[in-house]
Amino acid sequence: MKIAVVGTGYVGLVTGTCFAETGNIVHCVDVDKEKVSKLKKGICPIYEPGLDVLLHRNIKENRIVFTTDLKLAVDKSDIIFLALPTPPGEDGSADLKYILEVAQKLATIITKYKIIVNKSTVPVGTADKVTAILAEKLPRELFDVVSNPEFLREGIAVDDFLKPDRVVIGTTSERAKTIMHELYQPFVRQGNPIYFMDERSAEMTKYVANSYLAMRISFMNEVANLCERTGANVDLVRIGIGSDSRIGKRFLFPGIGYGGSCFPKDVKALHYTAKANKYNFKLLDTVMQVNAQQKKILFQKIKKYYKNDLKGKQFAIWGLSFKPETDDIREAPSLELIQDLLDAEAKVSVYDPVAMGNVKKVFGSKVKYQKNQYEGLKNADALVIVTEWSEFRNPDYERMVKYLKSKVIFDGRNVYSLEKMEELGFYYNSIGRRTIHGKQ
Ligand SMILES: NC(=O)C1=CN([C@@H]2O[C@H](COP(=O)(O)OP(=O)(O)OC[C@H]3O[C@@H](n4cnc5c(N)ncnc54)[C@H](O)[C@@H]3O)[C@@H](O)[C@H]2O)C=CC1
Ligand SMILES: O=C(O)[C@H]1O[C@H](OP(=O)(O)OP(=O)(O)OC[C@H]2O[C@@H](n3ccc(=O)[nH]c3=O)[C@H](O)[C@@H]2O)[C@H](O)[C@@H](O)[C@@H]1O
């Protein structure tokens, strides 16, 4: 099939590449000239495991091309995916300006039947809005608008796209349904379902999935805080409840709050939709409040330990991205923590396998960027673990002990076992578990 993907960010680039991988001819369009020029040379602008290999292969086979020319891409395609940003506006609602602007342009470009597929996360009613814009200039039989929300996770995006748990397609057009069904066949060969539904239900499904997952995380963060106060161990509680198939094992990990470009904005946007429809969705209010509080938890633990005096103290931070295996720092808990430490006049040095370049754009020379995980420990008062990259799990403990000024660890992701920390004599303060006081 011939496909255009408008927007080549985390979702657009993965979508375009994976469709090319199954034999389709894909034209990817972006307004960012620098990004397009990099992609034309085969340089992947984001860190996403496995993506560059597929990208190179499909560029070489001429199955994927990059352009800034929307008209060219649309003329050469039958299906147009919109993978554009939908950032939160001032009031928490999703800002649809990118989607609606492109829809206006499409209305002047389309000359024969096209399917316009919304892959961005958009509020209920957006397919109708896009339809109305197109229908102002085009005969109704020239297009169908489909809602096809994306459920991929950054860091495992390629796998998630190639083998999705399910595909959700919102359309009431039989013509569009048949084509979308065919397009997705290579991705559901293991029997994973394609659910067809109306556009509004598909749009709602995406927000509900993200909000439900965010709610599980906030719930577990509250459980963790209670465990700390009662002497229970949240990791054991997590395993204890997760083996109940009604609950399930995944997305029960407590930490320092959910971040990323989606959970924070999508919970806000669903909350806004409820408000706009005069419904008071109380649970979502709490999910957001708990998350805001949890993002401060490491800083509070640090402040308490140093009796509010952080001036001149030196902290080594491990992990900056909002989760492992990505360079994305949008709404990353690390950013808030670094700012709080700097405001308290502490010195901060950071290490992350791939996200340091992005953090440098935010903090510049206010923090020190280390070439490996151990450099920053030299003379540091404490190690602070913010993102659970695999390489932090079994570190060289001897070097840690040798380099750190004091054997102190604040761990926002429960990376180490309490037994190991006890054995090594660390002061070790994690989430929802007893504090090990260690031997200094
Ligand atoms: N990042 C993720 O893991 C997921 C994101 N989503 C949703 O997908 C949508 C896109 O998200 P991301 O890919 O993360 O955003 P992103 O910010 O990484 O990428 C968006 C791209 O669109 C481009 N763009 C902006 N205006 C344009 C225009 N007029 N024409 C062509 N290109 C234009 C930007 O230059 C950028 O490259 C959002 O609605 C998001 O909520 C959904 C599932 C997963
Ligand atoms: O709409 C989106 O953009 C995507 O948002 C999330 O994916 P993503 O943001 O890439 O990452 P997650 O793995 O969901 O993690 C989100 C945040 O929750 C935190 N988290 C996750 C799981 C957990 O058990 N505990 C926890 O604190 C992570 O540390 C991270 O900060 C969803 O998982 C995807 O299905 C969805 O497509």
Short mmCIF file of C-alpha atoms and ligand atoms in Angstrom, two decimals:
data_model
loop_
_atom_site.label_atom_id
_atom_site.label_comp_id
_atom_site.label_asym_id
_atom_site.label_seq_id
_atom_site.Cartn_x
_atom_site.Cartn_y
_atom_site.Cartn_z
CA MET A 1 0.00 0.00 0.00
CA LYS A 2 1.04 3.61 -0.38
CA ILE A 3 1.23 5.50 2.86
CA ALA A 4 2.08 9.03 4.01
CA VAL A 5 2.99 9.70 7.64
CA VAL A 6 2.76 13.34 8.69
CA GLY A 7 5.04 14.02 11.66
CA THR A 8 8.20 11.94 12.12
CA GLY A 9 8.60 12.04 15.89
CA TYR A 10 8.59 9.03 18.23
CA VAL A 11 5.29 7.73 16.86
CA GLY A 12 5.49 8.83 13.22
CA LEU A 13 8.97 7.48 12.61
CA VAL A 14 8.22 4.11 14.19
CA THR A 15 4.89 3.90 12.34
CA GLY A 16 6.44 4.79 8.99
CA THR A 17 9.39 2.46 9.42
CA CYS A 18 7.29 -0.50 10.54
CA PHE A 19 4.82 -0.07 7.68
CA ALA A 20 7.78 0.07 5.26
CA GLU A 21 9.14 -3.09 6.89
CA THR A 22 5.99 -4.98 5.85
CA GLY A 23 6.45 -3.95 2.22
CA ASN A 24 4.44 -0.73 1.99
CA ILE A 25 5.83 2.39 0.28
CA VAL A 26 5.97 5.16 2.86
CA HIS A 27 6.46 8.91 2.49
CA CYS A 28 7.27 10.56 5.83
CA VAL A 29 6.68 14.32 6.06
CA ASP A 30 7.93 16.72 8.70
CA VAL A 31 8.16 20.52 8.98
CA ASP A 32 11.47 20.17 10.82
CA LYS A 33 13.98 20.56 7.97
CA GLU A 34 16.95 19.49 10.08
CA LYS A 35 15.18 16.27 11.10
CA VAL A 36 14.24 15.48 7.51
CA SER A 37 17.76 16.11 6.28
CA LYS A 38 19.18 13.79 8.97
CA LEU A 39 16.64 11.10 8.11
CA LYS A 40 17.43 11.37 4.42
CA LYS A 41 21.02 10.50 5.32
CA GLY A 42 19.79 7.55 7.37
CA ILE A 43 20.52 9.23 10.72
CA CYS A 44 17.89 8.34 13.30
CA PRO A 45 17.11 11.53 15.30
CA ILE A 46 15.91 9.64 18.40
CA TYR A 47 17.27 6.80 20.50
CA GLU A 48 14.85 3.91 20.05
CA PRO A 49 16.30 0.37 20.25
CA GLY A 50 16.11 -1.52 16.96
CA LEU A 51 14.73 1.39 14.95
CA ASP A 52 17.92 2.36 13.13
CA VAL A 53 18.43 -1.13 11.69
CA LEU A 54 14.92 -1.20 10.20
CA LEU A 55 15.26 2.38 9.05
CA HIS A 56 18.49 1.72 7.13
CA ARG A 57 17.12 -1.41 5.53
CA ASN A 58 13.97 0.30 4.29
CA ILE A 59 15.78 3.43 3.08
CA LYS A 60 18.10 1.16 1.10
CA GLU A 61 15.15 -0.69 -0.42
CA ASN A 62 13.48 2.66 -1.29
CA ARG A 63 10.43 1.72 0.76
CA ILE A 64 10.68 4.79 2.99
CA VAL A 65 11.48 8.36 1.91
CA PHE A 66 11.55 11.61 3.84
CA THR A 67 10.34 15.00 2.70
CA THR A 68 9.12 18.38 3.90
CA ASP A 69 6.65 18.49 1.02
CA LEU A 70 3.19 17.53 2.25
CA LYS A 71 1.62 17.70 -1.22
CA LEU A 72 4.19 15.34 -2.70
CA ALA A 73 3.66 12.80 0.08
CA VAL A 74 -0.13 13.01 -0.17
CA ASP A 75 -0.17 12.73 -3.97
CA LYS A 76 1.88 9.54 -3.73
CA SER A 77 -0.27 7.92 -1.02
CA ASP A 78 -3.68 6.36 -0.44
CA ILE A 79 -3.58 6.40 3.37
CA ILE A 80 -2.38 9.44 5.31
CA PHE A 81 -1.40 8.94 8.95
CA LEU A 82 -1.28 11.98 11.22
CA ALA A 83 1.33 11.50 13.96
CA LEU A 84 1.42 15.10 15.11
CA PRO A 85 1.90 16.57 18.59
CA THR A 86 -1.15 17.14 20.78
CA PRO A 87 0.43 19.02 23.71
CA PRO A 88 -1.57 20.18 26.70
CA GLY A 89 -2.97 23.69 26.50
CA GLU A 90 -3.07 26.06 29.50
CA ASP A 91 -6.30 24.49 30.79
CA GLY A 92 -5.10 20.88 30.34
CA SER A 93 -7.09 20.29 27.15
CA ALA A 94 -5.24 18.73 24.21
CA ASP A 95 -4.10 21.42 21.79
CA LEU A 96 -5.34 20.36 18.36
CA LYS A 97 -3.71 23.14 16.36
CA TYR A 98 -1.21 20.86 14.56
CA ILE A 99 -3.90 18.37 13.55
CA LEU A 100 -6.40 20.98 12.43
CA GLU A 101 -3.79 22.98 10.48
CA VAL A 102 -2.73 19.88 8.57
CA ALA A 103 -6.40 18.99 7.98
CA GLN A 104 -6.92 22.47 6.43
CA LYS A 105 -3.95 21.84 4.12
CA LEU A 106 -5.14 18.35 3.19
CA ALA A 107 -8.49 19.82 2.18
CA THR A 108 -6.71 21.83 -0.53
CA ILE A 109 -4.43 18.99 -1.68
CA ILE A 110 -6.60 15.86 -1.92
CA THR A 111 -7.92 15.12 -5.41
CA LYS A 112 -8.80 11.41 -5.15
CA TYR A 113 -10.04 9.05 -2.40
CA LYS A 114 -7.78 9.00 0.67
CA ILE A 115 -8.08 7.65 4.16
CA ILE A 116 -6.91 10.13 6.79
CA VAL A 117 -5.89 8.23 9.91
CA ASN A 118 -5.41 9.91 13.22
CA LYS A 119 -2.58 8.21 15.10
CA SER A 120 -2.06 11.10 17.49
CA THR A 121 -3.79 10.94 20.86
CA VAL A 122 -6.80 13.20 20.40
CA PRO A 123 -9.92 14.01 22.38
CA VAL A 124 -13.30 12.51 21.62
CA GLY A 125 -14.84 14.33 18.68
CA THR A 126 -11.59 15.09 16.82
CA ALA A 127 -12.39 12.75 13.90
CA ASP A 128 -15.64 14.67 13.50
CA LYS A 129 -13.75 17.99 13.55
CA VAL A 130 -11.27 16.80 10.91
CA THR A 131 -14.17 15.46 8.82
CA ALA A 132 -15.94 18.83 9.02
CA ILE A 133 -12.80 20.70 7.88
CA LEU A 134 -12.26 18.37 4.92
CA ALA A 135 -15.96 18.38 3.99
CA GLU A 136 -15.91 22.18 3.63
CA LYS A 137 -13.71 21.83 0.53
CA LEU A 138 -14.01 18.21 -0.61
CA PRO A 139 -16.86 15.96 -1.75
CA ARG A 140 -17.62 13.44 1.00
CA GLU A 141 -16.79 10.43 -1.23
CA LEU A 142 -13.16 11.62 -1.58
CA PHE A 143 -12.14 10.81 1.98
CA ASP A 144 -12.72 8.90 5.19
CA VAL A 145 -11.34 9.91 8.57
CA VAL A 146 -10.29 7.04 10.84
CA SER A 147 -9.18 7.04 14.46
CA ASN A 148 -6.34 4.56 15.03
CA PRO A 149 -4.75 5.35 18.39
CA GLU A 150 -1.24 4.11 19.07
CA PHE A 151 -0.30 2.15 22.19
CA LEU A 152 3.47 1.77 21.71
CA ARG A 153 5.84 2.45 24.58
CA GLU A 154 9.05 4.35 24.06
CA GLY A 155 12.10 2.14 24.47
CA ILE A 156 10.27 -0.90 23.06
CA ALA A 157 8.37 0.95 20.38
CA VAL A 158 9.42 -1.22 17.45
CA ASP A 159 8.38 -4.44 19.18
CA ASP A 160 5.14 -2.90 20.39
CA PHE A 161 4.30 -1.71 16.89
CA LEU A 162 5.22 -4.95 15.13
CA LYS A 163 3.42 -7.13 17.69
CA PRO A 164 0.70 -5.00 19.28
CA ASP A 165 -1.48 -6.45 22.06
CA ARG A 166 -4.37 -5.14 19.98
CA VAL A 167 -5.09 -2.70 17.18
CA VAL A 168 -7.96 -0.28 17.67
CA ILE A 169 -9.60 1.17 14.59
CA GLY A 170 -12.41 3.66 14.85
CA THR A 171 -14.40 4.00 11.66
CA THR A 172 -17.95 3.63 10.44
CA SER A 173 -16.87 3.45 6.78
CA GLU A 174 -16.88 -0.08 5.33
CA ARG A 175 -14.42 1.01 2.64
CA ALA A 176 -11.90 2.33 5.16
CA LYS A 177 -12.44 -0.71 7.40
CA THR A 178 -11.50 -3.16 4.63
CA ILE A 179 -8.31 -1.25 3.75
CA MET A 180 -7.22 -0.79 7.39
CA HIS A 181 -7.88 -4.47 8.07
CA GLU A 182 -5.59 -5.46 5.20
CA LEU A 183 -2.88 -2.98 6.22
CA TYR A 184 -2.67 -4.39 9.75
CA GLN A 185 -2.79 -8.11 8.87
CA PRO A 186 1.02 -8.59 9.04
CA PHE A 187 1.02 -7.27 12.62
CA VAL A 188 -1.63 -9.59 14.08
CA ARG A 189 -0.46 -12.95 12.77
CA GLN A 190 -0.12 -14.30 16.31
CA GLY A 191 -3.84 -13.85 16.71
CA ASN A 192 -3.87 -10.53 18.49
CA PRO A 193 -7.15 -8.79 17.79
CA ILE A 194 -8.07 -5.83 15.63
CA TYR A 195 -11.02 -4.12 17.29
CA PHE A 196 -13.27 -2.08 15.02
CA MET A 197 -15.45 0.50 16.69
CA ASP A 198 -16.84 3.97 16.11
CA GLU A 199 -14.42 6.92 16.02
CA ARG A 200 -15.43 8.38 19.38
CA SER A 201 -14.99 5.09 21.23
CA ALA A 202 -11.55 4.63 19.66
CA GLU A 203 -10.51 8.13 20.73
CA MET A 204 -11.77 7.50 24.25
CA THR A 205 -10.06 4.07 24.44
CA LYS A 206 -6.63 5.66 24.11
CA TYR A 207 -7.14 8.15 26.96
CA VAL A 208 -8.71 5.53 29.18
CA ALA A 209 -5.82 3.10 28.64
CA ASN A 210 -3.20 5.70 29.58
CA SER A 211 -5.21 7.08 32.49
CA TYR A 212 -5.89 3.61 33.87
CA LEU A 213 -2.18 2.76 33.76
CA ALA A 214 -1.32 6.10 35.37
CA MET A 215 -3.91 5.36 38.07
CA ARG A 216 -2.28 1.98 38.81
CA ILE A 217 1.08 3.73 39.23
CA SER A 218 -0.33 6.41 41.52
CA PHE A 219 -2.14 3.72 43.51
CA MET A 220 1.09 1.76 43.98
CA ASN A 221 2.99 4.91 44.90
CA GLU A 222 0.48 5.55 47.67
CA VAL A 223 0.75 1.91 48.74
CA ALA A 224 4.54 2.33 48.83
CA ASN A 225 4.31 5.40 51.02
CA LEU A 226 2.05 3.52 53.40
CA CYS A 227 4.36 0.48 53.40
CA GLU A 228 7.24 2.72 54.49
CA ARG A 229 5.20 3.95 57.42
CA THR A 230 4.03 0.50 58.51
CA GLY A 231 7.17 -1.58 58.04
CA ALA A 232 5.82 -3.54 55.06
CA ASN A 233 7.90 -4.02 51.90
CA VAL A 234 6.12 -2.76 48.77
CA ASP A 235 8.08 -5.09 46.49
CA LEU A 236 6.73 -8.11 48.32
CA VAL A 237 3.24 -6.63 48.37
CA ARG A 238 3.52 -5.96 44.61
CA ILE A 239 4.39 -9.61 43.93
CA GLY A 240 1.72 -10.73 46.34
CA ILE A 241 -1.07 -8.90 44.52
CA GLY A 242 0.28 -9.17 40.96
CA SER A 243 -0.04 -12.95 40.84
CA ASP A 244 -3.82 -12.54 41.05
CA SER A 245 -4.78 -12.72 37.37
CA ARG A 246 -7.51 -10.14 37.95
CA ILE A 247 -4.79 -7.65 38.90
CA GLY A 248 -1.82 -8.75 36.76
CA LYS A 249 1.90 -8.26 37.33
CA ARG A 250 2.65 -5.30 35.07
CA PHE A 251 2.59 -1.59 35.82
CA LEU A 252 2.67 -2.04 39.57
CA PHE A 253 6.18 -0.69 40.12
CA PRO A 254 6.32 2.19 42.58
CA GLY A 255 8.83 4.93 41.91
CA ILE A 256 9.14 8.67 41.76
CA GLY A 257 6.07 9.35 39.70
CA TYR A 258 5.17 8.74 36.10
CA GLY A 259 6.70 11.04 33.49
CA GLY A 260 7.01 11.09 29.73
CA SER A 261 5.21 12.89 26.98
CA CYS A 262 1.96 10.99 27.42
CA PHE A 263 0.71 9.93 30.86
CA PRO A 264 0.90 13.44 32.35
CA LYS A 265 -0.73 15.13 29.36
CA ASP A 266 -3.31 12.43 28.69
CA VAL A 267 -4.58 12.23 32.27
CA LYS A 268 -4.92 16.03 32.20
CA ALA A 269 -6.72 15.93 28.88
CA LEU A 270 -9.21 13.26 29.99
CA HIS A 271 -9.82 15.27 33.15
CA TYR A 272 -10.50 18.30 30.96
CA THR A 273 -12.90 16.31 28.76
CA ALA A 274 -14.81 15.27 31.89
CA LYS A 275 -14.97 18.89 33.07
CA ALA A 276 -16.08 20.13 29.66
CA ASN A 277 -18.88 17.57 29.84
CA LYS A 278 -19.83 18.71 33.35
CA TYR A 279 -18.61 15.49 34.94
CA ASN A 280 -16.43 15.61 38.01
CA PHE A 281 -13.93 12.75 37.45
CA LYS A 282 -12.59 12.76 41.03
CA LEU A 283 -10.28 9.79 40.63
CA LEU A 284 -8.24 11.57 37.94
CA ASP A 285 -7.76 14.59 40.19
CA THR A 286 -6.21 12.32 42.78
CA VAL A 287 -4.07 10.46 40.24
CA MET A 288 -2.49 13.79 39.24
CA GLN A 289 -2.09 15.04 42.81
CA VAL A 290 -0.43 11.82 43.95
CA ASN A 291 1.93 11.96 40.99
CA ALA A 292 2.95 15.56 41.67
CA GLN A 293 3.65 14.62 45.29
CA GLN A 294 5.59 11.50 44.33
CA LYS A 295 7.86 13.45 41.99
CA LYS A 296 9.09 15.31 45.08
CA ILE A 297 9.64 12.25 47.23
CA LEU A 298 13.37 11.75 46.64
CA PHE A 299 14.08 15.41 47.26
CA GLN A 300 12.15 15.25 50.53
CA LYS A 301 14.05 12.16 51.63
CA ILE A 302 17.34 13.89 50.79
CA LYS A 303 16.35 17.09 52.61
CA LYS A 304 15.32 15.16 55.69
CA TYR A 305 18.56 13.19 55.79
CA TYR A 306 20.67 16.36 55.59
CA LYS A 307 18.37 18.27 57.97
CA ASN A 308 17.43 20.83 55.28
CA ASP A 309 21.03 21.88 54.72
CA LEU A 310 22.04 20.93 51.18
CA LYS A 311 24.31 23.87 50.50
CA GLY A 312 27.58 22.65 48.93
CA LYS A 313 26.57 18.97 49.19
CA GLN A 314 27.50 16.99 46.09
CA PHE A 315 25.05 14.54 44.49
CA ALA A 316 25.69 12.03 41.72
CA ILE A 317 22.52 11.29 39.76
CA TRP A 318 22.20 8.05 37.79
CA GLY A 319 19.52 8.11 35.10
CA LEU A 320 17.84 11.13 33.54
CA SER A 321 15.38 9.91 30.91
CA PHE A 322 11.76 9.45 32.09
CA LYS A 323 12.30 5.69 31.85
CA PRO A 324 15.08 3.37 30.64
CA GLU A 325 15.89 2.73 26.96
CA THR A 326 14.91 6.18 25.73
CA ASP A 327 16.56 9.59 25.42
CA ASP A 328 13.20 11.28 26.03
CA ILE A 329 13.20 13.62 29.04
CA ARG A 330 9.74 15.13 28.59
CA GLU A 331 8.22 15.46 32.11
CA ALA A 332 11.07 13.34 33.48
CA PRO A 333 11.21 13.30 37.30
CA SER A 334 14.97 13.93 37.02
CA LEU A 335 14.39 17.50 35.81
CA GLU A 336 12.37 18.49 38.86
CA LEU A 337 14.83 16.84 41.23
CA ILE A 338 17.86 18.53 39.64
CA GLN A 339 16.14 21.93 39.81
CA ASP A 340 15.22 21.40 43.47
CA LEU A 341 18.79 20.40 44.34
CA LEU A 342 20.22 23.41 42.50
CA ASP A 343 17.74 25.73 44.22
CA ALA A 344 18.97 24.33 47.54
CA GLU A 345 22.54 25.22 46.42
CA ALA A 346 23.69 21.61 46.13
CA LYS A 347 26.16 20.52 43.46
CA VAL A 348 24.86 18.05 40.92
CA SER A 349 26.63 15.69 38.57
CA VAL A 350 24.68 13.46 36.22
CA TYR A 351 25.07 10.33 34.15
CA ASP A 352 22.67 8.74 31.68
CA PRO A 353 23.57 6.36 28.84
CA VAL A 354 21.67 8.38 26.19
CA ALA A 355 19.74 11.34 27.62
CA MET A 356 22.55 13.68 28.69
CA GLY A 357 22.48 15.69 25.44
CA ASN A 358 18.81 16.55 26.02
CA VAL A 359 19.40 17.46 29.67
CA LYS A 360 22.28 19.72 28.65
CA LYS A 361 19.79 21.75 26.61
CA VAL A 362 17.85 22.40 29.85
CA PHE A 363 20.56 22.88 32.48
CA GLY A 364 23.62 23.83 30.43
CA SER A 365 26.68 24.22 32.64
CA LYS A 366 24.70 24.27 35.90
CA VAL A 367 25.35 20.56 36.33
CA LYS A 368 28.33 18.32 35.51
CA TYR A 369 27.89 15.66 32.81
CA GLN A 370 29.91 12.51 33.46
CA LYS A 371 31.34 10.18 30.83
CA ASN A 372 30.47 7.08 32.81
CA GLN A 373 28.38 6.15 35.82
CA TYR A 374 31.32 6.09 38.25
CA GLU A 375 33.07 9.44 37.58
CA GLY A 376 30.38 11.47 39.35
CA LEU A 377 30.70 9.35 42.51
CA LYS A 378 34.17 10.71 43.24
CA ASN A 379 33.80 12.78 46.40
CA ALA A 380 30.01 12.82 46.15
CA ASP A 381 28.01 12.92 49.38
CA ALA A 382 25.42 10.57 47.92
CA LEU A 383 24.30 8.62 44.88
CA VAL A 384 20.73 9.25 43.72
CA ILE A 385 19.11 6.73 41.37
CA VAL A 386 16.36 8.23 39.25
CA THR A 387 16.02 5.94 36.20
CA GLU A 388 16.45 2.17 36.37
CA TRP A 389 18.78 1.58 33.41
CA SER A 390 19.96 -2.07 33.38
CA GLU A 391 23.62 -1.08 33.77
CA PHE A 392 22.90 0.31 37.24
CA ARG A 393 21.55 -3.00 38.53
CA ASN A 394 24.80 -4.87 39.07
CA PRO A 395 27.40 -2.13 39.42
CA ASP A 396 31.00 -2.32 40.53
CA TYR A 397 30.24 -1.95 44.24
CA GLU A 398 33.94 -1.77 45.10
CA ARG A 399 34.33 1.37 43.02
CA MET A 400 31.16 2.82 44.49
CA VAL A 401 32.46 2.34 48.01
CA LYS A 402 35.90 3.67 47.07
CA TYR A 403 34.68 6.80 45.28
CA LEU A 404 31.74 8.01 47.36
CA LYS A 405 32.60 10.35 50.22
CA SER A 406 29.86 8.71 52.27
CA LYS A 407 28.16 5.40 51.60
CA VAL A 408 24.74 6.94 50.99
CA ILE A 409 22.21 5.98 48.31
CA PHE A 410 18.76 7.40 47.64
CA ASP A 411 17.04 5.06 45.21
CA GLY A 412 13.85 6.16 43.45
CA ARG A 413 13.41 2.85 41.60
CA ASN A 414 14.23 0.11 44.14
CA VAL A 415 17.13 -1.14 42.05
CA TYR A 416 19.07 -2.87 44.87
CA SER A 417 18.14 -5.54 47.37
CA LEU A 418 18.04 -4.50 51.00
CA GLU A 419 20.26 -7.48 51.85
CA LYS A 420 23.02 -6.32 49.49
CA MET A 421 22.92 -2.79 50.84
CA GLU A 422 23.03 -4.10 54.40
CA GLU A 423 26.00 -6.33 53.56
CA LEU A 424 27.91 -3.39 52.02
CA GLY A 425 27.11 -1.08 54.91
CA PHE A 426 25.29 1.57 52.87
CA TYR A 427 22.75 4.04 54.17
CA TYR A 428 20.03 3.10 51.66
CA ASN A 429 16.72 4.87 51.33
CA SER A 430 14.38 3.51 48.65
CA ILE A 431 10.65 3.61 47.88
CA GLY A 432 8.18 1.75 50.10
CA ARG A 433 10.81 -0.32 51.92
CA ARG A 434 12.58 0.02 55.24
CA THR A 435 15.60 2.30 55.31
CA ILE A 436 18.97 0.62 55.82
CA HIS A 437 21.03 2.80 58.12
CA GLY A 438 24.41 1.27 57.27
CA LYS A 439 27.85 1.87 58.71
CA GLN A 440 29.58 5.06 57.64
N1 LIG B 1 5.66 9.23 22.25
C1 LIG B 1 4.93 8.15 22.44
O1 LIG B 1 5.38 7.16 22.98
C2 LIG B 1 3.49 8.10 21.99
C3 LIG B 1 2.84 9.24 21.53
N2 LIG B 1 1.52 9.16 21.14
C4 LIG B 1 0.85 10.35 20.59
O2 LIG B 1 1.32 10.55 19.26
C5 LIG B 1 1.39 11.95 18.97
C6 LIG B 1 2.79 12.31 18.53
O3 LIG B 1 3.65 12.09 19.60
P1 LIG B 1 5.25 12.03 19.43
O4 LIG B 1 5.58 11.22 18.24
O5 LIG B 1 5.79 11.65 20.75
O6 LIG B 1 5.55 13.58 19.12
P2 LIG B 1 6.92 14.23 18.65
O7 LIG B 1 6.92 15.60 19.18
O8 LIG B 1 8.05 13.31 18.93
O9 LIG B 1 6.76 14.29 17.05
C7 LIG B 1 5.88 15.12 16.37
C8 LIG B 1 6.50 15.50 15.02
O10 LIG B 1 5.54 16.24 14.27
C9 LIG B 1 6.25 17.25 13.54
N3 LIG B 1 5.32 18.28 13.09
C10 LIG B 1 4.76 19.31 13.77
N4 LIG B 1 3.94 20.01 12.96
C11 LIG B 1 3.98 19.42 11.74
C12 LIG B 1 3.33 19.68 10.51
N5 LIG B 1 2.48 20.69 10.35
N6 LIG B 1 3.62 18.88 9.46
C13 LIG B 1 4.49 17.84 9.59
N7 LIG B 1 5.11 17.54 10.74
C14 LIG B 1 4.85 18.32 11.81
C15 LIG B 1 7.29 17.73 14.53
O11 LIG B 1 8.33 18.42 13.87
C16 LIG B 1 7.74 16.40 15.14
O12 LIG B 1 8.81 15.82 14.42
C17 LIG B 1 0.90 12.66 20.23
O13 LIG B 1 -0.48 12.89 20.12
C18 LIG B 1 1.16 11.64 21.32
O14 LIG B 1 0.29 11.79 22.42
C19 LIG B 1 0.84 7.99 21.16
C20 LIG B 1 1.43 6.83 21.58
C21 LIG B 1 2.81 6.78 22.02
O1 LIG B 2 0.54 7.24 24.82
C1 LIG B 2 1.73 7.05 24.95
O2 LIG B 2 2.60 7.85 24.63
C2 LIG B 2 2.25 5.81 25.58
O3 LIG B 2 2.36 6.07 27.01
C3 LIG B 2 2.89 5.00 27.76
O4 LIG B 2 4.19 4.66 27.29
P1 LIG B 2 5.51 5.48 27.71
O5 LIG B 2 5.13 6.84 28.17
O6 LIG B 2 6.46 5.34 26.57
O7 LIG B 2 6.17 4.69 28.91
P2 LIG B 2 5.67 3.73 30.08
O8 LIG B 2 6.47 2.50 30.06
O9 LIG B 2 4.20 3.57 30.08
O10 LIG B 2 6.10 4.58 31.37
C4 LIG B 2 5.48 5.81 31.66
C5 LIG B 2 5.94 6.29 33.02
O11 LIG B 2 5.40 5.48 34.05
C6 LIG B 2 6.43 5.05 34.93
N1 LIG B 2 6.09 3.70 35.42
C7 LIG B 2 5.74 2.71 34.56
C8 LIG B 2 5.40 1.46 35.01
C9 LIG B 2 5.39 1.21 36.39
O12 LIG B 2 5.07 0.09 36.88
N2 LIG B 2 5.74 2.21 37.22
C10 LIG B 2 6.10 3.45 36.78
O13 LIG B 2 6.39 4.35 37.59
C11 LIG B 2 7.70 5.05 34.10
O14 LIG B 2 8.83 5.16 34.92
C12 LIG B 2 7.46 6.26 33.23
O15 LIG B 2 7.86 7.44 33.88
C13 LIG B 2 2.00 3.76 27.57
O16 LIG B 2 2.55 2.67 28.29
C14 LIG B 2 1.87 3.40 26.09
O17 LIG B 2 0.97 2.32 25.94
C15 LIG B 2 1.34 4.62 25.34
O18 LIG B 2 1.24 4.36 23.97
#
